[in-house]
């Protein structure tokens, strides 16, 4: 019993250490200082593609962080996110964010486009982008 | 990473090539954002077993026939392809083709979409061309099995919707409101489809005028919608013509009035709908209502609703769903009972023919075992009062109205 308890505590600790500290970033010239989770849901789920400053939002996904990001954003698995987008795409309501394959690509896309918005692990953030939303790990 | 799943171990010969193909499309590289042309597809491979010989099971009223006391792949198997061309960030064109078993008694592909979409800003979308009829929540994606939990949308609710697309225009206006998102959609157009009709030429919906609107409000966990839709049928049902001619030929005002009440030509159908969806993490629930009135006894007034409840456990999502429709009974007074009882009886029979009081309870599970590929198993218990239903094909006079439907599907998108 005690061993089991230790094992659980150890795995929880390990889990939180390994869990990605994902942050949402925008272009420093976007006019956005911070973003609510509801705004982020509207933008990344294709419901309302506009930043609070009024410019059109251009969301991008980071392929390897998608599962963790959408779990934190809306509590859904990738299968559920794919299923959700299937409905929107095939009823003509839009297309999912473009999928990028590295944190560097996310920073490039966001720093080169005023309306772009992406997410990545906090450790890759630099002054070319601005953090507007963080999820408590 | 690709895991070996049970199907691969059990039936390598049958499944391996298919899965290899699907895996290839599922793992396809993402498309760059600045691409002008893009395409995507969806499909379902399905088998259905209907345990009664007394009626043919169909997915919706567009299908002319279905399995009775046997297995069939016809009701649910389909393939859809969509191509999109982006002219600018604000203007794009979409075409969608769907091949499924419909009123042509074949899988001949139909153009279900062909429209231009103009989005001047995040708060507005305007479309012109052919588009899905968005009468209920989820109704314009009802062929996309991968996008929902059931094997097929509940018959008693979605099955009564006879028009799947319109040629016309729609507009969406949206904005943030009190921490949520509110939007209004309005649309108008003409139908262009046919409905199989027992023992006569297909009923032609072509030229029927459709318009409607709905308002929506969505928050993180809730989505509410209220809508109204109106359809005015343009043509008469062939199999009704002899009866209508007979009634009018009597010269009796009451018989002519009865003919008018029974006929479909010019009849207006009005549908009020309301729906609510609640989603929180692994929990999902949907409840929808429809109150429908019409000018024709051949498409009787009715109320329909359904309720869906599900909870995801890992890659499995078990669900239960109840759907019901009840028709309002209206007798037709021909004034002929005394001297032309046969004609009167035919009129009464016509008024009764479409009355449907039916309920289905469905239980099933969706298994998301690979990216963009899901396996679903479902059992439906169907109960049609008095064995009378316009939601099934060719019900025998002695059918007790009960049936058990077993379904299995593989749903995918690419």
Coordinates of C-alpha atoms in Angstrom, one line a residue:
Chain A
X1 CA 0.0 0.0 0.0
X2 CA 2.7 2.4 1.0
X3 CA 4.7 1.5 -2.1
X4 CA 1.7 2.1 -4.2
X5 CA 1.2 5.5 -2.6
X6 CA 4.8 6.5 -3.2
X7 CA 4.6 5.3 -6.8
X8 CA 1.5 7.5 -7.3
X9 CA 3.1 10.5 -5.7
X10 CA 6.3 10.0 -7.7
X11 CA 4.4 9.7 -11.0
X12 CA 2.4 12.8 -10.2
X13 CA 5.6 14.8 -9.5
X14 CA 7.2 13.4 -12.6
X15 CA 4.1 14.2 -14.5
X16 CA 4.0 17.8 -13.5
X17 CA 7.7 18.2 -14.1
X18 CA 7.3 16.8 -17.6
X19 CA 4.1 18.6 -18.4
X20 CA 4.7 21.3 -21.0
X21 CA 4.2 24.8 -19.7
X22 CA 2.3 26.0 -22.7
X23 CA 1.7 29.7 -23.4
X24 CA -0.2 31.5 -26.0
X25 CA 1.8 34.1 -27.9
X26 CA 0.9 37.0 -30.2
X27 CA 2.8 39.6 -32.2
X28 CA 4.0 42.5 -30.0
X29 CA 2.4 44.9 -32.5
X30 CA -1.0 43.2 -32.3
X31 CA -2.3 45.6 -29.7
X32 CA -3.1 42.7 -27.4
X33 CA -1.7 42.7 -23.8
X34 CA -3.6 39.7 -22.5
X35 CA -6.2 37.2 -23.7
X36 CA -9.0 35.4 -21.8
X37 CA -9.4 31.7 -22.2
X38 CA -12.8 32.3 -23.8
X39 CA -11.1 34.5 -26.4
X40 CA -8.5 31.8 -27.1
X41 CA -11.3 29.2 -27.4
X42 CA -13.2 31.4 -29.9
X43 CA -10.0 31.9 -32.0
X44 CA -8.5 28.5 -32.0
X45 CA -11.9 26.7 -32.4
X46 CA -12.7 28.8 -35.4
X47 CA -15.7 30.5 -33.8
X48 CA -14.7 34.1 -33.9
X49 CA -11.4 34.9 -35.6
X50 CA -10.7 38.3 -34.2
X51 CA -8.2 39.5 -31.6
X52 CA -9.5 41.8 -28.8
X53 CA -7.7 44.7 -30.5
X54 CA -10.0 44.3 -33.5
X55 CA -7.6 42.8 -36.1
X56 CA -8.3 39.5 -37.8
X57 CA -6.8 36.6 -35.9
X58 CA -4.6 34.0 -37.8
X59 CA -4.2 31.0 -35.4
X60 CA -1.5 28.5 -36.0
X61 CA -1.1 25.1 -34.3
X62 CA 2.2 23.5 -33.1
X63 CA 1.9 19.9 -34.2
X64 CA 3.7 18.2 -31.3
X65 CA 2.0 20.4 -28.7
X66 CA -1.6 20.1 -30.1
X67 CA -2.7 17.3 -27.8
X68 CA -1.5 19.1 -24.6
X69 CA -2.8 22.5 -25.8
X70 CA -6.4 21.5 -26.6
X71 CA -6.5 19.4 -23.5
X72 CA -5.8 22.6 -21.5
X73 CA -7.9 24.9 -23.7
X74 CA -11.1 22.9 -23.9
X75 CA -10.4 19.6 -22.1
X76 CA -10.7 17.6 -25.3
X77 CA -8.7 14.9 -27.0
X78 CA -7.2 15.2 -30.5
X79 CA -9.8 12.8 -31.8
X80 CA -12.5 15.1 -30.4
X81 CA -10.8 18.2 -31.9
X82 CA -10.5 16.4 -35.3
X83 CA -14.2 15.4 -35.1
X84 CA -15.2 19.0 -34.2
X85 CA -13.3 20.4 -37.2
X86 CA -14.8 17.8 -39.5
X87 CA -18.2 19.3 -38.8
X88 CA -17.0 22.9 -39.4
X89 CA -14.9 22.1 -42.6
X90 CA -17.7 20.0 -44.2
X91 CA -20.4 22.5 -43.4
X92 CA -18.4 25.3 -44.9
X93 CA -17.7 27.2 -41.6
X94 CA -13.9 27.4 -41.9
X95 CA -10.7 25.5 -41.8
X96 CA -8.5 24.5 -38.8
X97 CA -5.4 26.4 -37.9
X98 CA -2.3 25.7 -40.1
X99 CA -0.1 23.1 -38.4
X100 CA 3.5 24.1 -37.8
X101 CA 6.2 21.6 -36.8
X102 CA 8.6 23.5 -34.5
X103 CA 8.5 26.3 -31.9
X104 CA 10.9 28.3 -34.1
X105 CA 8.3 28.2 -36.9
X106 CA 5.6 29.4 -34.5
X107 CA 7.8 32.3 -33.5
X108 CA 8.5 33.1 -37.1
X109 CA 4.9 33.0 -38.1
X110 CA 3.8 35.1 -35.1
X111 CA 6.6 37.7 -35.4
X112 CA 6.0 38.2 -39.1
X113 CA 2.2 38.6 -39.0
X114 CA 0.4 41.2 -36.9
X115 CA -2.7 39.0 -36.5
X116 CA -1.0 35.6 -36.0
X117 CA -1.5 33.8 -32.7
X118 CA 0.2 30.5 -31.7
X119 CA 1.3 28.5 -28.7
X120 CA 4.5 26.9 -27.6
X121 CA 6.4 25.8 -24.5
X122 CA 7.4 28.8 -22.4
X123 CA 11.1 27.9 -22.6
X124 CA 11.2 28.9 -26.3
X125 CA 9.6 32.3 -25.9
X126 CA 11.8 35.3 -26.8
X127 CA 11.2 39.0 -27.3
X128 CA 9.9 38.6 -30.9
X129 CA 6.5 37.4 -29.4
X130 CA 4.3 38.4 -26.5
X131 CA 2.8 35.9 -24.0
X132 CA -0.9 36.7 -23.6
X133 CA -2.2 33.6 -21.9
X134 CA -0.7 30.9 -19.7
X135 CA -2.2 27.7 -18.4
X136 CA -1.4 26.8 -14.8
X137 CA 0.5 23.5 -15.1
Chain B
X1 CA 3.0 6.5 -33.9
X2 CA 0.9 3.7 -35.2
X3 CA -0.4 1.1 -32.9
X4 CA -1.4 -2.4 -34.0
X5 CA -5.1 -2.6 -33.3
X6 CA -7.3 -5.7 -33.0
X7 CA -8.5 -5.6 -36.6
X8 CA -5.0 -5.9 -37.9
X9 CA -4.3 -8.9 -35.8
X10 CA -7.6 -10.7 -36.6
X11 CA -8.2 -10.0 -40.3
X12 CA -4.9 -9.1 -41.9
X13 CA -6.0 -10.0 -45.4
X14 CA -9.2 -7.9 -45.3
X15 CA -8.2 -5.0 -43.2
X16 CA -4.5 -4.4 -43.8
X17 CA -4.7 -2.7 -47.2
X18 CA -7.6 -0.5 -46.2
X19 CA -5.9 0.5 -42.9
X20 CA -2.7 1.1 -44.7
X21 CA -4.5 3.4 -47.1
X22 CA -6.3 5.3 -44.3
X23 CA -3.1 5.5 -42.2
X24 CA -1.4 7.2 -45.2
X25 CA -4.1 9.8 -45.5
X26 CA -4.4 10.3 -41.8
X27 CA -0.6 10.9 -41.4
X28 CA -0.6 13.2 -44.5
X29 CA 1.5 16.4 -44.0
X30 CA -0.4 19.5 -43.0
X31 CA -1.1 22.0 -45.7
X32 CA 0.5 25.4 -45.7
X33 CA -1.7 28.3 -44.9
X34 CA -1.1 30.3 -48.1
X35 CA -2.3 27.4 -50.3
X36 CA -4.9 28.6 -52.8
X37 CA -6.3 25.2 -53.5
X38 CA -7.2 22.6 -50.8
X39 CA -9.3 19.5 -50.7
X40 CA -10.6 17.2 -48.0
X41 CA -12.9 14.2 -47.8
X42 CA -15.0 12.2 -45.4
X43 CA -16.6 8.8 -45.6
X44 CA -18.3 5.9 -43.9
X45 CA -18.1 2.1 -44.4
X46 CA -21.1 0.8 -42.7
X47 CA -23.1 -2.4 -42.2
X48 CA -26.7 -2.5 -40.8
X49 CA -28.8 -5.5 -39.7
X50 CA -32.5 -5.0 -39.5
X51 CA -34.1 -7.9 -37.5
X52 CA -37.6 -7.6 -39.0
X53 CA -38.8 -8.7 -42.4
X54 CA -41.9 -6.4 -42.1
X55 CA -40.3 -3.1 -43.2
X56 CA -37.2 -1.8 -44.9
X57 CA -34.8 0.2 -42.8
X58 CA -33.6 3.5 -44.3
X59 CA -31.3 6.2 -43.0
X60 CA -33.5 9.0 -44.2
X61 CA -36.4 9.6 -46.6
X62 CA -34.0 10.2 -49.5
X63 CA -33.4 6.4 -49.7
X64 CA -35.8 4.3 -51.7
X65 CA -35.2 1.0 -50.1
X66 CA -33.2 -0.7 -47.3
X67 CA -32.6 -4.0 -45.5
X68 CA -35.5 -6.1 -44.2
X69 CA -34.5 -9.1 -42.1
X70 CA -31.0 -8.9 -43.5
X71 CA -27.6 -7.2 -43.5
X72 CA -26.9 -4.3 -45.8
X73 CA -24.1 -1.8 -46.5
X74 CA -26.5 0.6 -48.3
X75 CA -28.0 2.8 -45.6
X76 CA -24.8 4.3 -44.1
X77 CA -21.9 3.7 -46.6
X78 CA -20.9 7.0 -48.3
X79 CA -18.0 9.1 -49.5
X80 CA -17.7 12.8 -49.7
X81 CA -15.1 15.1 -51.3
X82 CA -14.7 18.8 -50.9
X83 CA -12.5 21.1 -52.9
X84 CA -11.9 24.7 -52.0
X85 CA -10.2 27.5 -53.9
X86 CA -9.2 30.7 -52.1
X87 CA -9.3 33.8 -54.3
X88 CA -8.3 36.2 -51.5
X89 CA -8.4 36.0 -47.7
X90 CA -12.0 37.2 -47.9
X91 CA -13.3 35.2 -50.8
X92 CA -13.3 31.5 -51.5
X93 CA -15.2 28.9 -53.5
X94 CA -16.2 25.4 -52.3
X95 CA -17.6 22.4 -54.1
X96 CA -18.7 19.2 -52.3
X97 CA -19.7 15.9 -53.9
X98 CA -21.3 13.1 -52.0
X99 CA -21.8 9.6 -53.2
X100 CA -24.3 7.6 -51.2
X101 CA -27.4 5.5 -51.7
X102 CA -30.2 7.8 -52.6
X103 CA -33.4 8.3 -54.6
X104 CA -31.6 7.3 -57.9
X105 CA -31.3 3.8 -56.3
X106 CA -27.6 4.2 -56.9
X107 CA -24.5 5.8 -55.5
X108 CA -24.4 8.4 -58.3
X109 CA -22.5 11.4 -56.8
X110 CA -24.5 14.5 -56.1
X111 CA -23.3 18.0 -55.9
X112 CA -24.3 18.9 -52.3
X113 CA -22.4 22.2 -52.2
X114 CA -21.2 24.7 -54.8
X115 CA -20.9 28.2 -53.3
X116 CA -18.9 31.4 -53.1
X117 CA -18.2 32.7 -49.6
X118 CA -17.3 36.2 -48.8
X119 CA -16.1 37.1 -45.3
X120 CA -15.4 40.9 -45.1
X121 CA -14.6 40.6 -41.4
X122 CA -14.7 38.1 -38.5
X123 CA -18.3 39.2 -37.8
X124 CA -19.8 38.4 -41.2
X125 CA -20.0 35.6 -43.8
X126 CA -22.1 35.8 -47.0
X127 CA -22.6 32.8 -49.3
X128 CA -24.1 32.4 -52.7
X129 CA -24.8 29.2 -54.5
X130 CA -25.7 25.7 -53.3
X131 CA -25.3 25.0 -49.6
X132 CA -26.5 22.6 -46.9
X133 CA -29.9 23.3 -45.4
X134 CA -29.0 24.4 -41.9
X135 CA -32.5 23.8 -40.4
X136 CA -31.3 22.0 -37.2
X137 CA -28.0 22.2 -35.3
X138 CA -25.6 19.7 -37.1
X139 CA -28.1 19.2 -40.0
X140 CA -25.7 20.6 -42.7
X141 CA -23.1 18.0 -41.7
X142 CA -25.3 15.0 -41.2
X143 CA -23.4 12.9 -43.8
X144 CA -20.1 13.4 -42.0
X145 CA -20.2 10.4 -39.6
X146 CA -16.8 11.3 -38.2
X147 CA -18.1 14.5 -36.8
X148 CA -20.7 13.0 -34.4
X149 CA -21.1 10.1 -32.0
X150 CA -24.0 8.1 -33.4
X151 CA -23.8 5.8 -36.4
X152 CA -26.3 8.1 -38.0
X153 CA -28.3 11.1 -36.7
X154 CA -31.6 10.0 -35.0
X155 CA -34.2 9.1 -37.6
X156 CA -37.1 10.5 -35.7
X157 CA -35.5 14.0 -35.6
X158 CA -33.3 14.4 -38.7
X159 CA -35.1 11.8 -40.8
X160 CA -38.1 14.0 -41.3
X161 CA -35.9 16.7 -42.8
X162 CA -36.4 16.0 -46.5
X163 CA -34.4 18.8 -48.0
X164 CA -30.6 18.5 -47.6
X165 CA -29.4 21.4 -49.7
X166 CA -30.7 24.7 -51.2
X167 CA -29.7 26.9 -54.1
X168 CA -29.7 30.4 -52.8
X169 CA -27.9 32.6 -50.3
X170 CA -27.2 32.8 -46.6
X171 CA -25.6 35.3 -44.3
X172 CA -24.1 35.0 -40.8
X173 CA -23.6 37.9 -38.4
X174 CA -21.7 37.3 -35.2
X175 CA -20.3 39.2 -32.3
X176 CA -19.2 38.8 -28.7
X177 CA -21.9 39.2 -26.1
X178 CA -21.7 38.9 -22.3
X179 CA -18.6 36.7 -22.3
X180 CA -20.0 34.4 -25.0
X181 CA -20.5 34.5 -28.7
X182 CA -23.9 35.3 -30.4
X183 CA -24.7 34.9 -34.0
X184 CA -27.7 35.1 -36.4
X185 CA -28.0 33.2 -39.6
X186 CA -30.6 33.9 -42.3
X187 CA -31.0 32.0 -45.6
X188 CA -33.3 31.6 -48.6
X189 CA -33.3 29.5 -51.6
X190 CA -34.8 26.8 -53.8
X191 CA -34.7 23.0 -53.2
X192 CA -33.5 20.7 -55.9
X193 CA -33.9 17.0 -54.8
X194 CA -36.3 14.1 -55.2
X195 CA -38.0 11.9 -52.6
X196 CA -38.7 8.2 -53.4
X197 CA -42.5 7.6 -53.4
X198 CA -44.0 4.2 -52.9
X199 CA -45.4 2.9 -56.2
X200 CA -45.1 6.0 -58.2
X201 CA -42.6 8.5 -59.6
X202 CA -40.3 10.2 -57.1
X203 CA -41.7 13.2 -55.4
X204 CA -39.9 16.2 -56.9
X205 CA -38.9 18.9 -54.4
X206 CA -37.4 21.0 -57.2
X207 CA -38.6 24.6 -57.1
X208 CA -39.8 24.4 -53.5
X209 CA -39.1 27.8 -51.8
X210 CA -37.2 27.6 -48.5
X211 CA -36.3 30.4 -46.1
X212 CA -35.4 30.6 -42.5
X213 CA -33.3 32.0 -39.7
X214 CA -31.8 31.0 -36.4
X215 CA -30.1 32.7 -33.5
X216 CA -27.3 31.1 -31.5
X217 CA -25.5 31.8 -28.2
X218 CA -22.4 29.9 -27.3
X219 CA -20.3 30.0 -24.2
X220 CA -17.4 27.7 -23.1
X221 CA -19.7 24.8 -22.2
X222 CA -23.1 25.7 -23.6
X223 CA -24.6 26.3 -27.0
X224 CA -28.2 27.4 -27.4
X225 CA -30.1 27.8 -30.7
X226 CA -33.6 28.8 -31.7
X227 CA -34.7 28.8 -35.3
X228 CA -37.6 29.0 -37.7
X229 CA -37.7 27.5 -41.2
X230 CA -40.4 27.7 -43.9
X231 CA -40.7 25.6 -47.0
X232 CA -43.4 26.0 -49.7
X233 CA -43.7 22.9 -51.8
X234 CA -44.0 23.5 -55.5
X235 CA -45.2 20.2 -57.0
X236 CA -47.9 17.6 -56.4
X237 CA -47.3 14.0 -55.3
X238 CA -48.0 11.7 -58.3
X239 CA -49.7 9.0 -56.2
X240 CA -52.2 11.5 -54.8
X241 CA -53.3 12.8 -58.2
X242 CA -56.1 10.2 -58.9
X243 CA -57.6 10.9 -55.5
X244 CA -57.4 14.7 -55.8
X245 CA -58.9 14.5 -59.3
X246 CA -61.7 12.2 -58.0
X247 CA -62.5 14.6 -55.1
X248 CA -62.6 17.6 -57.3
X249 CA -64.7 15.8 -59.9
X250 CA -67.6 15.5 -57.4
X251 CA -68.2 19.2 -57.7
X252 CA -68.9 19.2 -54.0
X253 CA -67.3 22.2 -52.2
X254 CA -66.4 20.0 -49.1
X255 CA -64.7 17.4 -51.4
X256 CA -62.8 20.2 -53.2
X257 CA -61.7 21.6 -49.8
X258 CA -60.6 18.1 -48.7
X259 CA -58.5 17.8 -51.9
X260 CA -56.9 21.1 -51.1
X261 CA -56.1 19.9 -47.6
X262 CA -54.5 16.7 -48.8
X263 CA -52.5 18.1 -51.7
X264 CA -48.9 19.0 -51.4
X265 CA -48.7 21.5 -54.2
X266 CA -48.4 25.0 -52.7
X267 CA -48.5 23.6 -49.2
X268 CA -46.4 25.5 -46.7
X269 CA -44.4 23.8 -43.9
X270 CA -43.4 25.8 -40.9
X271 CA -40.8 24.5 -38.5
X272 CA -39.8 25.9 -35.1
X273 CA -36.7 24.4 -33.7
X274 CA -34.7 24.7 -30.4
X275 CA -31.6 23.0 -29.3
X276 CA -29.1 23.1 -26.5
X277 CA -25.7 21.4 -26.3
X278 CA -23.7 21.1 -23.1
X279 CA -20.1 19.9 -23.4
X280 CA -17.6 19.8 -20.5
X281 CA -14.4 17.8 -20.9
X282 CA -15.4 14.2 -21.5
X283 CA -19.1 14.9 -21.0
X284 CA -21.5 15.7 -23.9
X285 CA -25.2 16.2 -23.9
X286 CA -27.6 17.4 -26.7
X287 CA -31.3 18.1 -26.5
X288 CA -33.3 19.3 -29.5
X289 CA -37.0 20.0 -30.3
X290 CA -38.9 20.6 -33.5
X291 CA -42.5 21.8 -33.8
X292 CA -43.8 21.5 -37.3
X293 CA -47.1 22.6 -38.9
X294 CA -48.1 22.3 -42.5
X295 CA -51.0 23.1 -44.8
X296 CA -51.2 19.5 -46.0
X297 CA -52.5 16.5 -44.2
X298 CA -50.1 14.4 -46.3
X299 CA -47.2 16.0 -44.4
X300 CA -48.9 16.1 -41.0
X301 CA -48.2 18.5 -38.1
X302 CA -45.7 16.9 -35.7
X303 CA -43.4 17.4 -32.7
X304 CA -40.0 15.7 -32.6
X305 CA -37.2 15.7 -30.1
X306 CA -34.1 13.9 -29.2
X307 CA -31.7 13.6 -26.3
X308 CA -28.1 12.4 -26.4
X309 CA -25.8 11.7 -23.4
X310 CA -22.2 10.5 -23.6
X311 CA -19.1 10.3 -21.6
X312 CA -15.7 9.6 -23.0
X313 CA -13.4 7.1 -21.3
X314 CA -10.0 7.1 -22.9
X315 CA -10.5 6.4 -26.6
X316 CA -14.0 5.0 -26.0
X317 CA -17.1 7.1 -26.0
X318 CA -20.3 5.2 -24.9
X319 CA -23.5 7.0 -25.5
X320 CA -27.3 6.7 -25.2
X321 CA -29.8 8.6 -27.3
X322 CA -33.6 8.8 -27.4
X323 CA -35.5 10.3 -30.2
X324 CA -39.3 10.6 -30.7
X325 CA -41.8 12.0 -33.2
X326 CA -45.5 12.4 -32.7
X327 CA -47.9 13.4 -35.4
X328 CA -51.1 15.4 -34.8
X329 CA -54.2 13.6 -36.0
X330 CA -56.6 15.5 -38.2
X331 CA -59.6 14.0 -39.9
X332 CA -60.6 15.1 -43.3
X333 CA -64.2 15.9 -44.0
X334 CA -65.1 15.2 -47.6
X335 CA -68.8 15.2 -47.1
X336 CA -68.9 12.1 -49.2
X337 CA -69.3 9.4 -46.6
X338 CA -73.0 9.0 -47.5
X339 CA -72.9 8.6 -51.2
X340 CA -69.3 7.9 -52.2
X341 CA -67.9 5.9 -49.3
X342 CA -65.0 4.5 -51.3
X343 CA -63.7 7.9 -52.3
X344 CA -64.2 9.1 -48.7
X345 CA -62.3 6.0 -47.4
X346 CA -59.5 6.7 -49.8
X347 CA -59.3 10.3 -48.6
X348 CA -59.2 9.1 -44.9
X349 CA -56.5 6.6 -45.8
X350 CA -54.4 9.2 -47.4
X351 CA -54.7 11.5 -44.4
X352 CA -53.7 8.6 -42.1
X353 CA -50.8 7.3 -44.3
X354 CA -48.2 9.7 -43.1
X355 CA -49.1 9.7 -39.4
X356 CA -46.0 8.6 -37.5
X357 CA -45.6 8.2 -33.8
X358 CA -42.3 6.6 -33.4
X359 CA -39.5 6.4 -30.8
X360 CA -36.0 5.0 -31.0
X361 CA -33.6 4.3 -28.2
X362 CA -30.0 3.9 -29.3
X363 CA -27.0 2.7 -27.4
X364 CA -23.6 2.6 -28.8
X365 CA -19.9 3.2 -28.5
X366 CA -17.4 5.2 -30.6
X367 CA -13.8 4.0 -30.5
X368 CA -11.2 6.5 -31.8
X369 CA -8.5 4.0 -32.4
X370 CA -6.5 6.0 -35.0
X371 CA -6.1 9.6 -35.9
X372 CA -9.1 10.6 -38.1
X373 CA -10.6 7.1 -38.1
X374 CA -13.3 5.9 -35.7
X375 CA -15.2 2.6 -35.2
X376 CA -18.8 2.7 -34.0
X377 CA -21.1 0.0 -32.8
X378 CA -24.8 0.8 -32.2
X379 CA -28.0 -0.9 -31.3
X380 CA -31.4 0.8 -32.0
X381 CA -34.7 -0.3 -30.6
X382 CA -37.3 1.2 -32.8
X383 CA -41.0 1.4 -31.9
X384 CA -43.6 2.8 -34.3
X385 CA -47.1 3.0 -32.9
X386 CA -49.7 0.8 -34.8
X387 CA -46.9 -0.3 -37.1
X388 CA -47.3 2.8 -39.1
X389 CA -44.3 4.9 -40.0
X390 CA -43.2 7.1 -42.9
X391 CA -39.7 6.8 -41.7
X392 CA -39.3 3.3 -42.9
X393 CA -40.0 1.8 -46.3
X394 CA -42.8 -0.6 -47.3
X395 CA -44.1 -1.5 -43.8
X396 CA -46.3 -4.6 -44.0
X397 CA -49.8 -4.3 -42.7
X398 CA -49.1 -6.8 -39.9
X399 CA -45.8 -5.2 -38.7
X400 CA -46.0 -4.6 -35.0
X401 CA -44.0 -1.5 -35.3
X402 CA -41.0 -2.9 -33.4
X403 CA -37.5 -3.5 -34.8
X404 CA -34.0 -3.9 -33.5
X405 CA -31.3 -2.4 -35.7
X406 CA -27.6 -3.4 -35.3
X407 CA -25.0 -1.1 -36.9
X408 CA -21.3 -1.0 -37.3
X409 CA -19.4 1.7 -39.1
X410 CA -15.9 2.9 -39.8
X411 CA -15.9 6.7 -40.1
X412 CA -13.0 8.7 -41.5
X413 CA -11.9 12.1 -42.7
X414 CA -8.9 12.9 -44.8

